[in-house]
Amino acid sequence: MKRILMPALAIAGKDLYSEWKTKQVVTTMLIFSGLVIVTFSFAFDPSNQAVRALIPGMIWMITIFAGILGLNRSFVSEQRNDHIHGFIVAPIDPASIFLGKFIANFVFVAAVQMIAIPLLFVLFDFRALTGASILYLTGVVFLGTFGFITVGTFLAALSANSKSSEMLLPILLLPIATPIIIAAVQATKIVLIDLEAISGAMSWMQLIFVYDLLFFVAGLILFEYVLEV
Amino acid sequence: MIQSKNMIKTIGDKMILKGISLEIDGGESVAVLGPNGAGKSTWLKITAGLLKPTEGELFIAGKSFKKDHLNLKQLIGYLGHQSFLYDHYTPVENLTFFAKLYHLPDPGDKIHRLLDEVGLSFFKHEPVRSFSRGMIQRLAIARAILHDPEILLLDEPHTGLDQQAVQILNQVIQRKKKEGVTVVMATHDFPQVMSVCDRAVIIKAGRVKDDVSLQQKTADWLYDHYERQAVQ
Amino acid sequence: MKQENELIKLPEPTLFHRILVIISIPMVMTALYLVFIWSPVEKRMGVVQKIFYFHVGSAWNAFFAFFIVGLFSLLYLWKRKRIYDMIAGVSAEIGVVFTAIVLTTGPIWGRSAWNAWWSWEARLTTTLILFFIYVAYIMVRNLDMEWQKKARLSAVLGIIGALNVPIVYMSIHWWESNLHPVVMGNTDDPAGSGMEPSMLFTLIFSVFTMSLLYGIFMQKGLYVEKLRLHVAKLKAKQHDKMVS
């Protein structure tokens, strides 16, 4: 525990603190997701009621695109002074680096979602929200983002070895994240549009949960091999 | 303290280390000399745990590094070519972060003392971004000795430093030596070797060529000796 | 002079490889005979149905190839032998070829069976995702770095990819059944009960032949890799000579 959790918190804290100082990543992600939402409104007429059915998809499109922006930075920013080597020679479990980076990335993306998703609802005039649906939506978004950031953090570390990592990451990440995208969009759709069918959303969420668990554990175990120099 | 048994490292199809066997006792200070590409850095990196050897074994303090590397890394301070420091952080923030990685419970006082020692107390709260190479290297040595390691591995620490920085660096190393810390230093800088080390190991083309004591020897003698070994 | 000749002596294909090739020739001929002449023409779809024999065989090979990639990735991380990495790499290349075949024959079949080029049918869509994972895997293999690092990174990706395949299939299957709950009776499952025994036999035979082809490609690929290594070594030696 001492070798995993505490260093992980230190690494996450380091990332969050430098983000607090520079505000680079979250600002960029926020502006980008704002632009994506505006682009969506031009692409799909917001006054059309049928477009409401697209909102669940949009939520996840924003998460994925903004997330990839942040994930790209996550490990590339550690390369300038070989910080990663500093982590390797330190007496910490490699898994803690994965965990720390995961926490930081998750917080970044969650912060963006907290602003971008309400903005999406406002701009597309989506009012059919109830207390229950907000609660379920939070659950679905949490689980889905957890899984996406898990594989995202892992593959970002992997692709950081390439000189063109920002091109490699989406190509690695999107096919691997397919189950998350399908399940999260379906569950969000049920939660937002057809709350009576909540049992369907629950089974989607179970699928996401299994995915999260599997890849989180795989990430903790395999990260050592990604890191080796 | 450090035992490297027949260590082999292959990177790509190139054999960088071709069986390095070396034993370094506690409290010794050893210079690792050799031409560029001889494998000095690679050997230091393996000893620091940054690289894994392809074959052979490493023992630190009598324990197998492979089996117990997490605990043994706590004993090692490594200063590589890169500083590992974060540009937008101040020295204090940088050291506080590394103190957490090395599980130091209450590093505040120690960090300030160390910064005094390396002569950076005026710049404590300046971001590292604005520092010169000499200042960065001084901060980097502070980082490497922050957790009071028993082994100090230095990879060409004097490269690109001004006189003042060299002096401070040597002071720090001397003090650590007195405290009984094992110092291993890869370098090309013969005067610094004479002022710091009492044993020299010459590595060439991935093999240990020579292993000499430097007691009562001069830099000139070492230089001649090295030339003879390197030319062969 | 003699020594130089020894250097230029190239690795030979293994005996196993030769036996496989010799067996495969009559096998492929027989399979083609069975598919095009012996087995009856399906009533509803006509001759288009015959593409099915190739489709299934390729799909089997594609999934099998990915399984091998995952397995040998694990073995590589464990034992760190270069041969395991080579097997995983060659298997991925073969996998891409067979997924590409599945992805072209699938729509041709689909056009006749479902009257649409592409239906988001679970197996076909999973193959599509598989294709993308393979391509990403091969991109990682083509990164510019020393082989140990490349092997390690691609092994990790191979394992993650293999773990992912069943979940992808499950999620797509589920999603598809929500999308269009009833897909025209039994037609999307021709391997089902409605199949004539002669067709079934042809199918099994062609799948078997395809697996044999996988074996040949694997041997051939490994042989090519070995040649490549050998050439690289020769080059390095020559380079050293020129330098010194």
PDB file of N, CA and C in Angstrom, chain B residues 121-160:
ATOM      1  N   SER B 121      19.570  28.872  -1.838  1.00  0.00           N
ATOM      2  CA  SER B 121      18.496  29.345  -0.950  1.00  0.00           C
ATOM      3  C   SER B 121      17.864  30.644  -1.450  1.00  0.00           C
ATOM      4  N   PHE B 122      18.611  31.417  -2.252  1.00  0.00           N
ATOM      5  CA  PHE B 122      18.010  32.646  -2.786  1.00  0.00           C
ATOM      6  C   PHE B 122      16.946  32.357  -3.833  1.00  0.00           C
ATOM      7  N   PHE B 123      17.099  31.198  -4.460  1.00  0.00           N
ATOM      8  CA  PHE B 123      16.218  30.906  -5.591  1.00  0.00           C
ATOM      9  C   PHE B 123      15.160  29.867  -5.248  1.00  0.00           C
ATOM     10  N   LYS B 124      14.995  29.653  -3.949  1.00  0.00           N
ATOM     11  CA  LYS B 124      14.059  28.645  -3.458  1.00  0.00           C
ATOM     12  C   LYS B 124      12.707  28.686  -4.147  1.00  0.00           C
ATOM     13  N   HIS B 125      12.217  29.900  -4.382  1.00  0.00           N
ATOM     14  CA  HIS B 125      10.848  30.004  -4.883  1.00  0.00           C
ATOM     15  C   HIS B 125      10.774  30.512  -6.312  1.00  0.00           C
ATOM     16  N   GLU B 126      11.882  30.328  -7.032  1.00  0.00           N
ATOM     17  CA  GLU B 126      11.874  30.650  -8.460  1.00  0.00           C
ATOM     18  C   GLU B 126      11.607  29.366  -9.234  1.00  0.00           C
ATOM     19  N   PRO B 127      10.823  29.434 -10.308  1.00  0.00           N
ATOM     20  CA  PRO B 127      10.663  28.213 -11.102  1.00  0.00           C
ATOM     21  C   PRO B 127      11.992  27.780 -11.725  1.00  0.00           C
ATOM     22  N   VAL B 128      12.195  26.487 -11.796  1.00  0.00           N
ATOM     23  CA  VAL B 128      13.456  25.926 -12.287  1.00  0.00           C
ATOM     24  C   VAL B 128      13.709  26.317 -13.741  1.00  0.00           C
ATOM     25  N   ARG B 129      12.646  26.639 -14.457  1.00  0.00           N
ATOM     26  CA  ARG B 129      12.739  27.001 -15.868  1.00  0.00           C
ATOM     27  C   ARG B 129      13.847  28.026 -16.130  1.00  0.00           C
ATOM     28  N   SER B 130      13.974  29.000 -15.190  1.00  0.00           N
ATOM     29  CA  SER B 130      14.898  30.115 -15.432  1.00  0.00           C
ATOM     30  C   SER B 130      16.331  29.790 -15.003  1.00  0.00           C
ATOM     31  N   PHE B 131      16.596  28.563 -14.534  1.00  0.00           N
ATOM     32  CA  PHE B 131      17.917  28.250 -13.976  1.00  0.00           C
ATOM     33  C   PHE B 131      18.948  27.973 -15.059  1.00  0.00           C
ATOM     34  N   SER B 132      20.216  28.211 -14.699  1.00  0.00           N
ATOM     35  CA  SER B 132      21.308  27.848 -15.596  1.00  0.00           C
ATOM     36  C   SER B 132      21.645  26.375 -15.397  1.00  0.00           C
ATOM     37  N   ARG B 133      22.465  25.845 -16.285  1.00  0.00           N
ATOM     38  CA  ARG B 133      22.856  24.434 -16.198  1.00  0.00           C
ATOM     39  C   ARG B 133      23.486  24.119 -14.835  1.00  0.00           C
ATOM     40  N   GLY B 134      24.350  25.039 -14.373  1.00  0.00           N
ATOM     41  CA  GLY B 134      25.019  24.815 -13.094  1.00  0.00           C
ATOM     42  C   GLY B 134      24.023  24.744 -11.947  1.00  0.00           C
ATOM     43  N   MET B 135      23.054  25.651 -11.949  1.00  0.00           N
ATOM     44  CA  MET B 135      22.066  25.654 -10.871  1.00  0.00           C
ATOM     45  C   MET B 135      21.209  24.392 -10.915  1.00  0.00           C
ATOM     46  N   ILE B 136      20.846  24.008 -12.127  1.00  0.00           N
ATOM     47  CA  ILE B 136      20.023  22.802 -12.261  1.00  0.00           C
ATOM     48  C   ILE B 136      20.779  21.588 -11.733  1.00  0.00           C
ATOM     49  N   GLN B 137      22.075  21.526 -12.074  1.00  0.00           N
ATOM     50  CA  GLN B 137      22.851  20.375 -11.637  1.00  0.00           C
ATOM     51  C   GLN B 137      22.992  20.363 -10.108  1.00  0.00           C
ATOM     52  N   ARG B 138      23.132  21.561  -9.515  1.00  0.00           N
ATOM     53  CA  ARG B 138      23.223  21.615  -8.054  1.00  0.00           C
ATOM     54  C   ARG B 138      21.921  21.144  -7.410  1.00  0.00           C
ATOM     55  N   LEU B 139      20.807  21.577  -8.025  1.00  0.00           N
ATOM     56  CA  LEU B 139      19.522  21.127  -7.500  1.00  0.00           C
ATOM     57  C   LEU B 139      19.359  19.625  -7.712  1.00  0.00           C
ATOM     58  N   ALA B 140      19.873  19.146  -8.845  1.00  0.00           N
ATOM     59  CA  ALA B 140      19.735  17.725  -9.148  1.00  0.00           C
ATOM     60  C   ALA B 140      20.518  16.882  -8.147  1.00  0.00           C
ATOM     61  N   ILE B 141      21.701  17.371  -7.714  1.00  0.00           N
ATOM     62  CA  ILE B 141      22.453  16.585  -6.727  1.00  0.00           C
ATOM     63  C   ILE B 141      21.716  16.622  -5.391  1.00  0.00           C
ATOM     64  N   ALA B 142      21.093  17.759  -5.085  1.00  0.00           N
ATOM     65  CA  ALA B 142      20.281  17.821  -3.867  1.00  0.00           C
ATOM     66  C   ALA B 142      19.156  16.795  -3.942  1.00  0.00           C
ATOM     67  N   ARG B 143      18.569  16.676  -5.119  1.00  0.00           N
ATOM     68  CA  ARG B 143      17.507  15.693  -5.315  1.00  0.00           C
ATOM     69  C   ARG B 143      18.034  14.272  -5.099  1.00  0.00           C
ATOM     70  N   ALA B 144      19.250  14.035  -5.617  1.00  0.00           N
ATOM     71  CA  ALA B 144      19.786  12.674  -5.540  1.00  0.00           C
ATOM     72  C   ALA B 144      20.141  12.271  -4.106  1.00  0.00           C
ATOM     73  N   ILE B 145      20.522  13.249  -3.239  1.00  0.00           N
ATOM     74  CA  ILE B 145      20.919  12.873  -1.877  1.00  0.00           C
ATOM     75  C   ILE B 145      19.825  13.157  -0.860  1.00  0.00           C
ATOM     76  N   LEU B 146      18.663  13.572  -1.360  1.00  0.00           N
ATOM     77  CA  LEU B 146      17.558  13.966  -0.483  1.00  0.00           C
ATOM     78  C   LEU B 146      17.192  12.883   0.532  1.00  0.00           C
ATOM     79  N   HIS B 147      17.192  11.641   0.088  1.00  0.00           N
ATOM     80  CA  HIS B 147      16.722  10.572   0.954  1.00  0.00           C
ATOM     81  C   HIS B 147      17.879   9.870   1.669  1.00  0.00           C
ATOM     82  N   ASP B 148      19.041  10.552   1.790  1.00  0.00           N
ATOM     83  CA  ASP B 148      20.214   9.985   2.449  1.00  0.00           C
ATOM     84  C   ASP B 148      20.538   8.600   1.939  1.00  0.00           C
ATOM     85  N   PRO B 149      20.852   8.495   0.657  1.00  0.00           N
ATOM     86  CA  PRO B 149      21.136   7.165   0.108  1.00  0.00           C
ATOM     87  C   PRO B 149      22.477   6.645   0.626  1.00  0.00           C
ATOM     88  N   GLU B 150      22.629   5.358   0.599  1.00  0.00           N
ATOM     89  CA  GLU B 150      23.909   4.771   0.999  1.00  0.00           C
ATOM     90  C   GLU B 150      24.833   4.596  -0.200  1.00  0.00           C
ATOM     91  N   ILE B 151      24.234   4.681  -1.386  1.00  0.00           N
ATOM     92  CA  ILE B 151      25.019   4.590  -2.612  1.00  0.00           C
ATOM     93  C   ILE B 151      24.666   5.789  -3.472  1.00  0.00           C
ATOM     94  N   LEU B 152      25.685   6.450  -3.990  1.00  0.00           N
ATOM     95  CA  LEU B 152      25.436   7.604  -4.836  1.00  0.00           C
ATOM     96  C   LEU B 152      26.015   7.303  -6.210  1.00  0.00           C
ATOM     97  N   LEU B 153      25.151   7.269  -7.220  1.00  0.00           N
ATOM     98  CA  LEU B 153      25.597   6.970  -8.578  1.00  0.00           C
ATOM     99  C   LEU B 153      25.543   8.254  -9.394  1.00  0.00           C
ATOM    100  N   LEU B 154      26.670   8.692  -9.908  1.00  0.00           N
ATOM    101  CA  LEU B 154      26.714   9.958 -10.626  1.00  0.00           C
ATOM    102  C   LEU B 154      27.185   9.707 -12.047  1.00  0.00           C
ATOM    103  N   ASP B 155      26.391  10.137 -13.009  1.00  0.00           N
ATOM    104  CA  ASP B 155      26.742   9.924 -14.406  1.00  0.00           C
ATOM    105  C   ASP B 155      27.223  11.249 -15.002  1.00  0.00           C
ATOM    106  N   GLU B 156      28.512  11.367 -15.169  1.00  0.00           N
ATOM    107  CA  GLU B 156      29.146  12.581 -15.682  1.00  0.00           C
ATOM    108  C   GLU B 156      28.590  13.831 -15.021  1.00  0.00           C
ATOM    109  N   PRO B 157      28.757  13.935 -13.716  1.00  0.00           N
ATOM    110  CA  PRO B 157      28.122  15.051 -13.002  1.00  0.00           C
ATOM    111  C   PRO B 157      28.777  16.395 -13.280  1.00  0.00           C
ATOM    112  N   HIS B 158      30.031  16.393 -13.745  1.00  0.00           N
ATOM    113  CA  HIS B 158      30.740  17.669 -13.896  1.00  0.00           C
ATOM    114  C   HIS B 158      30.595  18.281 -15.276  1.00  0.00           C
ATOM    115  N   THR B 159      29.928  17.577 -16.175  1.00  0.00           N
ATOM    116  CA  THR B 159      29.863  18.062 -17.550  1.00  0.00           C
ATOM    117  C   THR B 159      29.092  19.382 -17.615  1.00  0.00           C
ATOM    118  N   GLY B 160      29.693  20.368 -18.252  1.00  0.00           N
ATOM    119  CA  GLY B 160      29.015  21.627 -18.510  1.00  0.00           C
ATOM    120  C   GLY B 160      28.803  22.507 -17.300  1.00  0.00           C
TER     121      GLY B 160
END
